Coordinates of C-alpha atoms in Angstrom, one line a residue:
X123 CA -30.2 -15.3 -5.0
X124 CA -33.9 -15.2 -5.1
X125 CA -34.2 -15.8 -1.4
X126 CA -31.9 -12.9 -0.6
X127 CA -34.2 -10.6 -2.8
X128 CA -37.2 -12.1 -1.1
X129 CA -35.8 -11.3 2.4
X130 CA -34.7 -7.7 1.6
X131 CA -38.0 -6.9 0.0
X132 CA -39.7 -7.6 3.3
X133 CA -37.7 -4.9 5.0
X134 CA -38.9 -1.3 5.1
X135 CA -37.2 1.1 2.7
X136 CA -35.4 2.7 5.6
X137 CA -34.2 -0.6 7.2
X138 CA -33.3 -2.2 3.9
X139 CA -30.7 0.4 3.1
X140 CA -29.7 1.1 6.7
X141 CA -26.0 0.5 5.9
X142 CA -26.2 3.0 3.1
X143 CA -27.8 5.6 5.3
X144 CA -25.2 5.1 8.0
X145 CA -22.4 5.6 5.6
X146 CA -24.2 8.7 4.3
X147 CA -24.7 10.0 7.8
X148 CA -21.0 9.5 8.6
X149 CA -19.9 11.4 5.5
X150 CA -22.5 14.2 6.1
X151 CA -21.2 14.6 9.6
X152 CA -17.6 14.9 8.5
X153 CA -18.6 17.4 5.7
X154 CA -20.5 19.5 8.2
X155 CA -17.6 19.5 10.6
X156 CA -15.2 20.6 7.9
X157 CA -17.4 23.1 6.1
X158 CA -18.7 24.7 9.3
X159 CA -15.6 25.2 11.5
X160 CA -17.6 26.5 14.5
X161 CA -20.2 23.8 14.5
X162 CA -18.2 21.4 16.7
X163 CA -17.7 24.1 19.4
X164 CA -21.4 25.0 19.3
X165 CA -22.5 21.4 19.7
X166 CA -20.1 20.8 22.5
X167 CA -21.5 23.9 24.3
X168 CA -24.9 22.3 24.4
X169 CA -24.0 20.1 27.3
X170 CA -24.8 19.6 30.9
X171 CA -21.7 18.2 32.6
X172 CA -20.5 15.4 30.4
X173 CA -23.9 14.9 28.8
X174 CA -24.4 16.3 25.4
X175 CA -28.1 17.4 25.1
X176 CA -28.4 16.8 21.3
X177 CA -26.9 13.3 21.6
X178 CA -28.9 12.5 24.7
X179 CA -32.1 13.3 22.8
X180 CA -31.0 11.3 19.8
X181 CA -29.9 8.2 21.8
X182 CA -33.0 8.1 24.0
X183 CA -35.2 8.4 20.9
X184 CA -33.2 5.4 19.5
X185 CA -33.8 3.3 22.6
X186 CA -37.4 4.2 23.4
X187 CA -39.3 2.6 20.4
X188 CA -37.7 -0.8 20.7
X189 CA -38.5 -0.9 24.5
X190 CA -42.1 0.1 23.8
X191 CA -42.3 -2.8 21.4
X192 CA -41.2 -5.4 24.0
X193 CA -44.1 -7.8 25.0
X194 CA -43.5 -7.6 28.8
X195 CA -47.0 -9.1 29.3
X196 CA -45.8 -12.3 27.8
X197 CA -43.3 -13.2 30.5
X198 CA -46.0 -15.2 32.2
X199 CA -45.8 -17.7 29.4
X200 CA -42.7 -19.1 31.1
X201 CA -45.1 -20.7 33.6
X202 CA -47.4 -22.0 30.9
X203 CA -44.6 -23.5 28.8
X204 CA -42.2 -25.5 31.1
X205 CA -39.9 -26.3 28.1
X206 CA -39.3 -22.5 27.6
X207 CA -37.6 -22.3 31.0
X208 CA -34.7 -24.4 29.8
X209 CA -34.5 -22.5 26.5
X210 CA -34.3 -19.2 28.4
X211 CA -31.5 -20.5 30.6
X212 CA -29.6 -21.5 27.4
X213 CA -30.3 -18.1 26.0
X214 CA -28.9 -16.4 29.1
X215 CA -25.8 -18.6 28.9
X216 CA -25.3 -17.6 25.2
X217 CA -26.0 -13.9 25.8
X218 CA -24.2 -13.2 29.0
X219 CA -21.3 -15.7 29.0
X220 CA -20.5 -16.9 25.5
X221 CA -21.2 -13.7 23.5
X222 CA -19.4 -11.1 25.7
X223 CA -16.4 -13.4 26.3
X224 CA -16.1 -14.2 22.6
X225 CA -16.2 -10.6 21.6
X226 CA -13.7 -9.7 24.3
X227 CA -11.1 -12.1 22.9
X228 CA -11.8 -11.2 19.3
X229 CA -11.3 -7.5 20.2
X230 CA -7.9 -8.4 21.8
X231 CA -6.9 -10.6 18.9
X232 CA -7.7 -8.1 16.1
X233 CA -7.2 -4.7 18.0
X234 CA -4.3 -5.3 20.4
X235 CA -2.7 -2.0 19.6
X236 CA -5.9 0.1 19.5
X237 CA -7.3 0.3 23.1
X238 CA -10.1 2.7 22.3
X239 CA -11.4 0.7 19.3
X240 CA -11.0 -2.5 21.4
X241 CA -13.2 -1.1 24.1
X242 CA -15.8 0.0 21.7
X243 CA -16.0 -3.5 20.3
X244 CA -16.2 -5.0 23.8
X245 CA -19.0 -2.6 24.7
X246 CA -20.9 -3.8 21.6
X247 CA -20.5 -7.4 22.6
X248 CA -21.9 -6.7 26.0
X249 CA -25.0 -5.0 24.7
X250 CA -27.6 -7.7 24.0
X251 CA -30.1 -7.0 21.2
X252 CA -33.6 -5.8 22.1
X253 CA -34.7 -4.1 18.9
X254 CA -33.6 -5.3 15.4
X255 CA -33.6 -9.0 16.6
X256 CA -37.4 -8.9 16.3
X257 CA -37.0 -7.8 12.7
X258 CA -34.5 -10.6 11.8
X259 CA -36.5 -13.2 13.7
X260 CA -39.7 -12.3 11.8
X261 CA -37.9 -12.3 8.4
X262 CA -36.6 -15.8 9.2
X263 CA -40.1 -16.9 10.3
X264 CA -39.0 -17.7 13.9
X265 CA -41.1 -18.0 17.0
X266 CA -42.3 -14.4 17.7
X267 CA -43.6 -15.2 21.2
X268 CA -40.3 -16.8 22.3
X269 CA -38.4 -13.9 20.8
X270 CA -40.6 -11.4 22.8
X271 CA -39.7 -13.3 26.0
X272 CA -36.0 -13.2 25.3
X273 CA -36.1 -9.5 24.4
X274 CA -38.0 -8.7 27.6
X275 CA -35.4 -10.7 29.7
X276 CA -32.5 -8.9 27.9
X277 CA -34.0 -5.5 28.6
X278 CA -34.1 -6.2 32.3
X279 CA -30.8 -8.1 32.5
X280 CA -28.9 -5.3 30.8
X281 CA -30.1 -2.7 33.3
X282 CA -28.9 -4.9 36.1
X283 CA -25.6 -6.3 34.7
X284 CA -24.2 -4.1 32.0
X285 CA -22.3 -1.6 34.3
X286 CA -20.5 -4.3 36.3
X287 CA -19.8 -6.5 33.4
X288 CA -18.4 -3.7 31.3
X289 CA -16.1 -2.6 34.2
X290 CA -14.9 -6.2 34.7
X291 CA -14.0 -6.9 31.1
X292 CA -12.5 -3.4 30.3
X293 CA -10.6 -2.7 33.5
X294 CA -10.1 -6.0 35.3
X295 CA -9.9 -8.8 32.6
X296 CA -7.9 -6.5 30.3
X297 CA -5.3 -6.1 33.0
X298 CA -4.9 -9.8 33.2
X299 CA -4.2 -10.0 29.4
X300 CA -1.9 -7.0 29.3
X301 CA -0.8 -5.5 32.6
X302 CA -0.9 -1.7 32.4
X303 CA -3.7 -1.6 29.8
X304 CA -6.1 -0.5 32.4
X305 CA -4.4 2.8 32.7
X306 CA -5.8 3.7 29.3
X307 CA -9.3 2.7 30.4
X308 CA -9.6 4.2 33.9
X309 CA -13.4 4.0 34.3
X310 CA -15.7 3.2 37.2
X311 CA -18.8 1.1 37.6
X312 CA -20.6 4.3 38.6
X313 CA -19.7 6.2 35.4
X314 CA -21.1 3.3 33.3
X315 CA -24.1 2.9 35.5
X316 CA -25.0 6.6 35.0
X317 CA -25.0 6.2 31.2
X318 CA -27.0 3.0 31.4
X319 CA -29.5 4.7 33.7
X320 CA -29.9 7.7 31.4
X321 CA -29.9 5.9 28.0
X322 CA -31.5 2.6 28.9
X323 CA -33.3 3.3 32.2
X324 CA -35.3 6.3 31.0
X325 CA -36.5 4.8 27.7
X326 CA -37.1 1.5 29.5
X327 CA -39.5 3.2 31.9
X328 CA -41.1 5.2 29.1
X329 CA -41.5 2.1 27.0
X330 CA -43.3 0.2 29.8
X331 CA -45.6 3.2 30.5
X332 CA -46.4 3.6 26.8
X333 CA -47.2 0.0 26.3
X334 CA -49.4 -0.4 29.4
X335 CA -51.3 2.9 28.9
X336 CA -51.5 3.5 25.2
X337 CA -52.0 -0.1 24.0
X338 CA -55.1 -0.9 26.2
X339 CA -56.7 2.5 25.2
X340 CA -56.1 2.4 21.5
X341 CA -56.2 -1.4 20.9
X342 CA -53.5 -3.9 20.1
X343 CA -54.0 -3.7 16.3
X344 CA -53.5 0.1 16.3
X345 CA -50.5 -0.1 18.6
X346 CA -48.7 -2.9 16.9
X347 CA -49.5 -2.2 13.3
X348 CA -49.7 1.6 13.1
X349 CA -48.1 3.2 16.1
X350 CA -45.0 1.0 16.4
X351 CA -44.0 1.1 12.7
X352 CA -43.9 4.9 12.9
X353 CA -41.9 4.8 16.1
X354 CA -39.5 2.3 14.5
X355 CA -38.8 4.8 11.8
X356 CA -38.2 7.5 14.4
X357 CA -35.7 5.2 16.1
X358 CA -33.7 4.6 13.0
X359 CA -33.8 8.3 12.1
X360 CA -32.6 9.1 15.6
X361 CA -29.7 6.7 15.0
X362 CA -28.8 8.6 11.8
X363 CA -29.1 11.9 13.6
X364 CA -26.8 10.7 16.3
X365 CA -24.2 9.6 13.8
X366 CA -24.3 12.9 12.0
X367 CA -23.7 14.8 15.2
X368 CA -20.9 12.4 16.4
X369 CA -19.0 12.7 13.1
X370 CA -19.5 16.5 12.8
X371 CA -17.8 16.9 16.2
X372 CA -14.7 15.1 15.1
X373 CA -14.4 15.4 11.4
X374 CA -10.6 15.3 11.2
X375 CA -10.7 12.0 13.1
X376 CA -12.1 10.3 10.1
X377 CA -9.0 10.7 7.9
X378 CA -8.2 7.0 8.2
X379 CA -11.8 5.9 8.0
X380 CA -11.6 3.1 5.5
X381 CA -8.7 1.3 7.2
X382 CA -10.1 1.8 10.6
X383 CA -13.6 0.6 9.6
X384 CA -12.2 -2.6 8.2
X385 CA -10.1 -3.3 11.3
X386 CA -13.2 -2.8 13.5
X387 CA -15.5 -4.7 11.2
X388 CA -13.4 -7.9 11.1
X389 CA -14.0 -9.0 14.7
X390 CA -17.6 -8.0 14.5
X391 CA -18.2 -10.0 11.3
X392 CA -16.5 -13.1 12.9
X393 CA -18.6 -12.6 16.0
X394 CA -21.9 -12.5 14.3
X395 CA -21.2 -15.6 12.2
X396 CA -19.8 -17.7 15.1
X397 CA -22.6 -16.7 17.5
X398 CA -25.3 -17.5 15.1
X399 CA -24.0 -20.8 13.8
X400 CA -23.0 -22.0 17.3
X401 CA -26.4 -21.0 18.8
X402 CA -28.2 -22.8 16.0
X403 CA -26.0 -25.9 16.3
X404 CA -26.6 -26.0 20.1
X405 CA -30.3 -25.5 19.6
X406 CA -30.4 -28.5 17.1
X407 CA -28.4 -30.6 19.6
X408 CA -31.0 -29.8 22.2
X409 CA -33.8 -30.6 19.6
X410 CA -35.5 -27.2 19.7
X411 CA -38.1 -26.6 16.9
X412 CA -37.0 -24.4 14.1
X413 CA -39.0 -21.4 15.4
X414 CA -37.3 -21.5 18.8
X415 CA -33.8 -22.2 17.4
X416 CA -34.1 -19.2 15.1
X417 CA -35.2 -16.8 17.8
X418 CA -32.5 -18.2 20.0
X419 CA -29.8 -17.7 17.4
X420 CA -30.7 -14.2 16.3
X421 CA -31.0 -13.1 19.9
X422 CA -27.5 -14.4 20.6
X423 CA -25.9 -13.1 17.5
X424 CA -27.4 -9.6 17.4
X425 CA -26.3 -6.6 19.5
X426 CA -27.9 -3.5 21.1
X427 CA -25.7 -1.1 19.3
X428 CA -27.8 1.8 20.5
X429 CA -26.8 1.1 24.1
X430 CA -23.1 0.5 23.2
X431 CA -23.0 3.9 21.4
X432 CA -24.7 5.6 24.4
X433 CA -22.3 4.2 26.9
X434 CA -19.3 4.9 24.7
X435 CA -20.3 8.6 24.3
X436 CA -21.4 9.0 27.9
X437 CA -18.2 7.5 29.5
X438 CA -15.5 8.1 26.9
X439 CA -16.7 11.2 25.0
X440 CA -18.3 12.0 21.7
X441 CA -15.1 12.2 19.7
X442 CA -13.4 9.2 21.2
X443 CA -12.3 6.1 19.3
X444 CA -14.6 4.1 21.5
X445 CA -17.6 5.9 20.2
X446 CA -16.3 5.6 16.6
X447 CA -15.9 1.8 17.0
X448 CA -19.4 1.4 18.6
X449 CA -21.0 3.1 15.6
X450 CA -19.5 0.5 13.2
X451 CA -21.7 -2.1 14.8
X452 CA -24.9 -1.4 12.9
X453 CA -22.9 -0.8 9.7
X454 CA -21.7 -4.4 9.8
X455 CA -24.7 -6.0 11.5
X456 CA -27.4 -5.1 9.0
X457 CA -26.0 -6.8 5.9
X458 CA -24.7 -9.7 7.8
X459 CA -28.0 -10.4 9.5
X460 CA -29.8 -10.4 6.1
X461 CA -27.4 -13.1 5.0
X462 CA -28.0 -15.1 8.2
X463 CA -31.7 -15.0 7.6
X464 CA -31.1 -16.9 4.4
X465 CA -28.8 -19.3 6.3
X466 CA -31.6 -20.0 8.7
X467 CA -33.9 -20.9 5.8
X468 CA -31.1 -23.2 4.5
X469 CA -30.9 -24.9 8.0
X470 CA -34.7 -25.3 7.9
X471 CA -34.7 -26.9 4.5
X472 CA -31.8 -29.2 5.3
X473 CA -32.6 -30.3 8.9
X474 CA -36.3 -29.6 9.7
X475 CA -39.6 -31.2 8.6
X476 CA -42.7 -29.3 7.5
X477 CA -43.9 -29.2 11.1
X478 CA -40.7 -27.3 12.2
X479 CA -39.3 -30.3 14.1
X480 CA -35.9 -31.8 13.5
X481 CA -35.8 -34.6 10.9
X482 CA -32.9 -36.2 12.8
X483 CA -30.8 -35.2 15.8
X484 CA -28.1 -32.6 14.8
X485 CA -24.9 -34.4 13.9
X486 CA -26.8 -37.7 13.5
X487 CA -26.2 -37.9 9.7

């Protein structure tokens, strides 16, 4: 119990109670939608094509700070640390094969009769974490340099692969499982690519420009310890703003909120636990030091819920069940990850020595 308190005390006030704030934002949005009948129509009028201006602003502000935090300059360490190449390949295997496919099947198992919720969960599984994973890794005292490398790779890989992967799982693979289900999810690669380009491409370029212009001018200490903490708060506030707007647009949709939240949360919860424990076990089998195993496991288990929300809104609409399911991601992830930080400490005490190396090979007794 003391370890849990110790971990949560390291979080900022805003991050520590993020689940509470998300619930509050959801209820505030519903209340505004009910108490101000014309609000939804007004917000929907602030659109250009299918892009809602208020939501675009909120979502881009969510994505920009994490991408400005990524240490792109540390990718060269792959050449300096040959053993890191293998670990990165293992991470890509976990993030772009095991994770998305696991979430795909969990979504079908637990939400077979809810196509929109199912799609939202699948989109969440496809979005690899590039933000909060840094927080969880630091709390668990993992290898920060390796985590930075993985985050940089995930940032790039998502821009390249997300559109095609989402289309394949939602429209092609879903047809294999249930012929005819693709009729409910008639989407194209282009429609997803546009959302990815807007909500990930724009903040990605802005993040790179910010890091390579502002950091050299103001200094690393100012950038990392003063500027980025402020930007991190802006990112979380933008998330809450986005949730308020989303739920105010479809207040009546939340009538069955408790039951729906539980149904969506179950596959997410199972996913986080399985991905973390499997990744940690695999890392121990490969004899990775604790710091690398921890960074590997949190990167594999965490998700970029900002991107999932952005694509859900951009492709399926603000008031869709897909968007509603996507927003449940951070609601579940935050408390679960705090628990997994403490599980990582238990693994360290049980299997690792003071130097961070394995005492014995995993499974060796």
